[in-house]
Short mmCIF file of C-alpha atoms in Angstrom, two decimals:
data_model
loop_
_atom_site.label_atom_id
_atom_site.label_comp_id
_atom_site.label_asym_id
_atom_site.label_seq_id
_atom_site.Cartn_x
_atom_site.Cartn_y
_atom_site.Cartn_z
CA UNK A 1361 0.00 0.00 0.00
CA UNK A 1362 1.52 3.51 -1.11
CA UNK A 1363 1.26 6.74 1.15
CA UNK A 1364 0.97 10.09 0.12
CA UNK A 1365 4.76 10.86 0.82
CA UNK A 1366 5.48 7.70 -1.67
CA UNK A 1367 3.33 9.70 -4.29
CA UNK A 1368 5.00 12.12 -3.89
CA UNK A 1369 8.56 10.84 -3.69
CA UNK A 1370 8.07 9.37 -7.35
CA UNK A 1371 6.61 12.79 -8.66
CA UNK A 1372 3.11 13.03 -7.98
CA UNK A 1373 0.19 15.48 -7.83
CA UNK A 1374 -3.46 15.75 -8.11
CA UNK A 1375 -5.82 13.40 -6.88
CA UNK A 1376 -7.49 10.55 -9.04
CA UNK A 1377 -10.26 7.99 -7.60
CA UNK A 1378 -9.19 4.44 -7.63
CA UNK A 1379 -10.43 1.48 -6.02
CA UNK A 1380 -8.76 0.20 -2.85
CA UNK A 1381 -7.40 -3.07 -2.91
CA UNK A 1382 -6.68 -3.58 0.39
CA UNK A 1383 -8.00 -3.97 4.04
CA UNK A 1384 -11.88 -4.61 2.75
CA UNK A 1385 -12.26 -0.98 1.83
CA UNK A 1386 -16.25 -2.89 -0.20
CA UNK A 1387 -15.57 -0.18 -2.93
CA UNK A 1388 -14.25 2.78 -1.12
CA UNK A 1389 -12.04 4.53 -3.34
CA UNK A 1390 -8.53 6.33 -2.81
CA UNK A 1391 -6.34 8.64 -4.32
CA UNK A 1392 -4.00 8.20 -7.07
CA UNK A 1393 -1.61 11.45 -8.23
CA UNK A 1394 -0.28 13.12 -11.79
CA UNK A 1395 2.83 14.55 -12.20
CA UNK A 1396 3.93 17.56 -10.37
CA UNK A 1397 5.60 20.00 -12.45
CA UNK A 1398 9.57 20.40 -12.72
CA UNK A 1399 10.23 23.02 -10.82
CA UNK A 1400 8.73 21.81 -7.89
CA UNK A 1401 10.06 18.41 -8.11
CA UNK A 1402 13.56 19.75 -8.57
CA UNK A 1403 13.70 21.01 -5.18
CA UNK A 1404 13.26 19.20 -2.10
CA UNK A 1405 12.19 22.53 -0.12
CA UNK A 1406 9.31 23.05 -2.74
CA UNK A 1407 8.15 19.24 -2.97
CA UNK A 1408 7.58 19.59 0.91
CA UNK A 1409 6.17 23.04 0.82
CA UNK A 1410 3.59 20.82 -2.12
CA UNK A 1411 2.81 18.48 0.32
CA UNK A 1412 2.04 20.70 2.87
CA UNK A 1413 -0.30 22.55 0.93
CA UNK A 1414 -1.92 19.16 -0.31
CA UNK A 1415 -2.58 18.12 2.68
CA UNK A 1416 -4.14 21.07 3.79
CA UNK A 1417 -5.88 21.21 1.01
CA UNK A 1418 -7.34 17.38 1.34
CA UNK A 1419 -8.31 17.82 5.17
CA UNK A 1420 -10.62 21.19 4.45
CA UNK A 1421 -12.25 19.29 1.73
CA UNK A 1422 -13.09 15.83 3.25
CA UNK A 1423 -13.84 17.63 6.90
CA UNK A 1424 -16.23 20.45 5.13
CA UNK A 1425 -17.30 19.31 1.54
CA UNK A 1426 -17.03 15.33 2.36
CA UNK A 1427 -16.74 14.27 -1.16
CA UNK A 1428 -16.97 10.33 -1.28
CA UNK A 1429 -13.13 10.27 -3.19
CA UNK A 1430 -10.40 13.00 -4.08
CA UNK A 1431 -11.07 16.75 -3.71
CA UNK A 1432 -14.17 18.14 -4.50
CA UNK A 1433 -13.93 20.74 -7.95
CA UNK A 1434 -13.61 23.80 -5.87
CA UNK A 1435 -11.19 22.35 -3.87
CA UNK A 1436 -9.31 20.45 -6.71
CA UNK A 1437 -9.43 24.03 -8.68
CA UNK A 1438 -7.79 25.69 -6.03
CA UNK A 1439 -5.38 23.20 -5.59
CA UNK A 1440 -4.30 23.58 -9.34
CA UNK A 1441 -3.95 27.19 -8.99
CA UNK A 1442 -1.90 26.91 -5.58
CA UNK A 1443 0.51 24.13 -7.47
CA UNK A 1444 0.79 26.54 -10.71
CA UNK A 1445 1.45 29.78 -8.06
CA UNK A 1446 4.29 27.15 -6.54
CA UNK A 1447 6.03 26.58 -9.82
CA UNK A 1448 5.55 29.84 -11.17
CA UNK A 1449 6.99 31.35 -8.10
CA UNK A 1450 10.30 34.10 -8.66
CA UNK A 1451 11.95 32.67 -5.54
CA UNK A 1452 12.30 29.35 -6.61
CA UNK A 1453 13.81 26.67 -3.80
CA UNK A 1454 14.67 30.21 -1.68
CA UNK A 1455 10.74 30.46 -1.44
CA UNK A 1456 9.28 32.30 2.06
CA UNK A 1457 6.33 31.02 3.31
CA UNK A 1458 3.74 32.52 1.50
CA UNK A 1459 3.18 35.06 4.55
CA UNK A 1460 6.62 36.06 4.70
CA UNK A 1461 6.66 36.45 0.97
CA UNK A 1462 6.80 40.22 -0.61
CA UNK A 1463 5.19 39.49 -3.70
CA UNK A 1464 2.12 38.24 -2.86
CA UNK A 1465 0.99 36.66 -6.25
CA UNK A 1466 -2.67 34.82 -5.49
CA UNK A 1467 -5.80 36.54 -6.82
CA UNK A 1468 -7.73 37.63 -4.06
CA UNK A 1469 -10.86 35.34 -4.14
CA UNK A 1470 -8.23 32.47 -4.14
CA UNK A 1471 -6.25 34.01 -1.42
CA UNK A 1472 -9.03 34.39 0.73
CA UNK A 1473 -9.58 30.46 -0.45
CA UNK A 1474 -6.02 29.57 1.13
CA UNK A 1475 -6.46 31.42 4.34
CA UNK A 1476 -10.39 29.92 4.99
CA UNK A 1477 -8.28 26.20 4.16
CA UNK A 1478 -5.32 27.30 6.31
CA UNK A 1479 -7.14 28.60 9.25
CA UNK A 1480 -9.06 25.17 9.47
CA UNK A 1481 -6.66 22.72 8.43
CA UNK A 1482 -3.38 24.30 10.06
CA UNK A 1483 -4.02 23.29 13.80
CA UNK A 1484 -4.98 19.84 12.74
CA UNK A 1485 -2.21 19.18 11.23
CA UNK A 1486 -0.07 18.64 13.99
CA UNK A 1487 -2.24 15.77 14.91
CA UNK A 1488 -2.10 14.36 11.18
CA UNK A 1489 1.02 15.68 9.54
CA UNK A 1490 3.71 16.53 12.34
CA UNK A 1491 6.33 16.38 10.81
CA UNK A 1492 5.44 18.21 7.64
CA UNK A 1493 3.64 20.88 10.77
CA UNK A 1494 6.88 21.23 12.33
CA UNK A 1495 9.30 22.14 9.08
CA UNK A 1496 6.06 24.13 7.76
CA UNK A 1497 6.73 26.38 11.42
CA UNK A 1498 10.63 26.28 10.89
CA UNK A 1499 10.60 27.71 7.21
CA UNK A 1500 8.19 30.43 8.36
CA UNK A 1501 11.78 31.63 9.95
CA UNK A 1502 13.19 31.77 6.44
CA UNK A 1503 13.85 35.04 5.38
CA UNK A 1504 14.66 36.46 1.44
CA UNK A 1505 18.36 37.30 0.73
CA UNK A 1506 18.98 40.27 -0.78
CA UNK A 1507 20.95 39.56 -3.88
#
């Protein structure tokens, strides 16, 4: 059985239904993943700051939306656009945190999206995702160099 980390390890992205064939899951369905684009794969620090997101992303939507597999569209649409922001970004690998960040390059209906999926998924993920919680909280200390 593959995890979410081994999805992503092998260059992974979006959630796809497939059926579970394990553990008598009688037809429930889990995620597969796409490709994630080169410039995130490239770099460790971006991969993780991917998976964070995900994550994030995946609790809001199965806690508040409940789809039966994946992400529901709204929540796989802003997923896209958060993964395209990522590899688009000017900072590359020496990426802030997005709140740290002084180009702040979401629209603002999407922004607002990321802080309603933040505010509710953030303290949760300690219990869920503490490891990815903890270097999340350490690379909020990352600052820009000025080149």
């Amino acid at each position: 059985m593959t995890t979410d980390a081994d999805n992503v390890r092998a260059g992974s992205l979006l959630p796809a239904a497939r059926p579970n064939t394990g553990n008598g899951a009688h037809g429930v369905t889990r995620p597969t993943q796409q490709p994630l684009p080169p410039a995130i794969s490239a770099s460790k620090r971006l991969t993780r700051e991917w998976r964070t997101m995900a994550a994030m992303v995946r609790r809001y939507c199965q806690d508040r939306h409940g789809p039966a597999t994946g992400l529901c569209p709204e929540c796989r649409g802003l997923l896209e656009y958060a993964t395209l922001r990522l590899d688009r970004c000017r900072f590359g690998a020496e990426k802030p945190t997005c709140a740290n960040c002084p180009v702040h390059c979401y629209q603002r209906d999407r922004r607002e999206q990321m802080r309603a999926v933040m505010r509710y998924a953030g303290p949760r993920m300690l219990w869920q995702h503490p490891i990815l919680s903890l270097r999340h909280w350490l690379d909020s200390f990352r600052r820009m160099t000025n080149d």
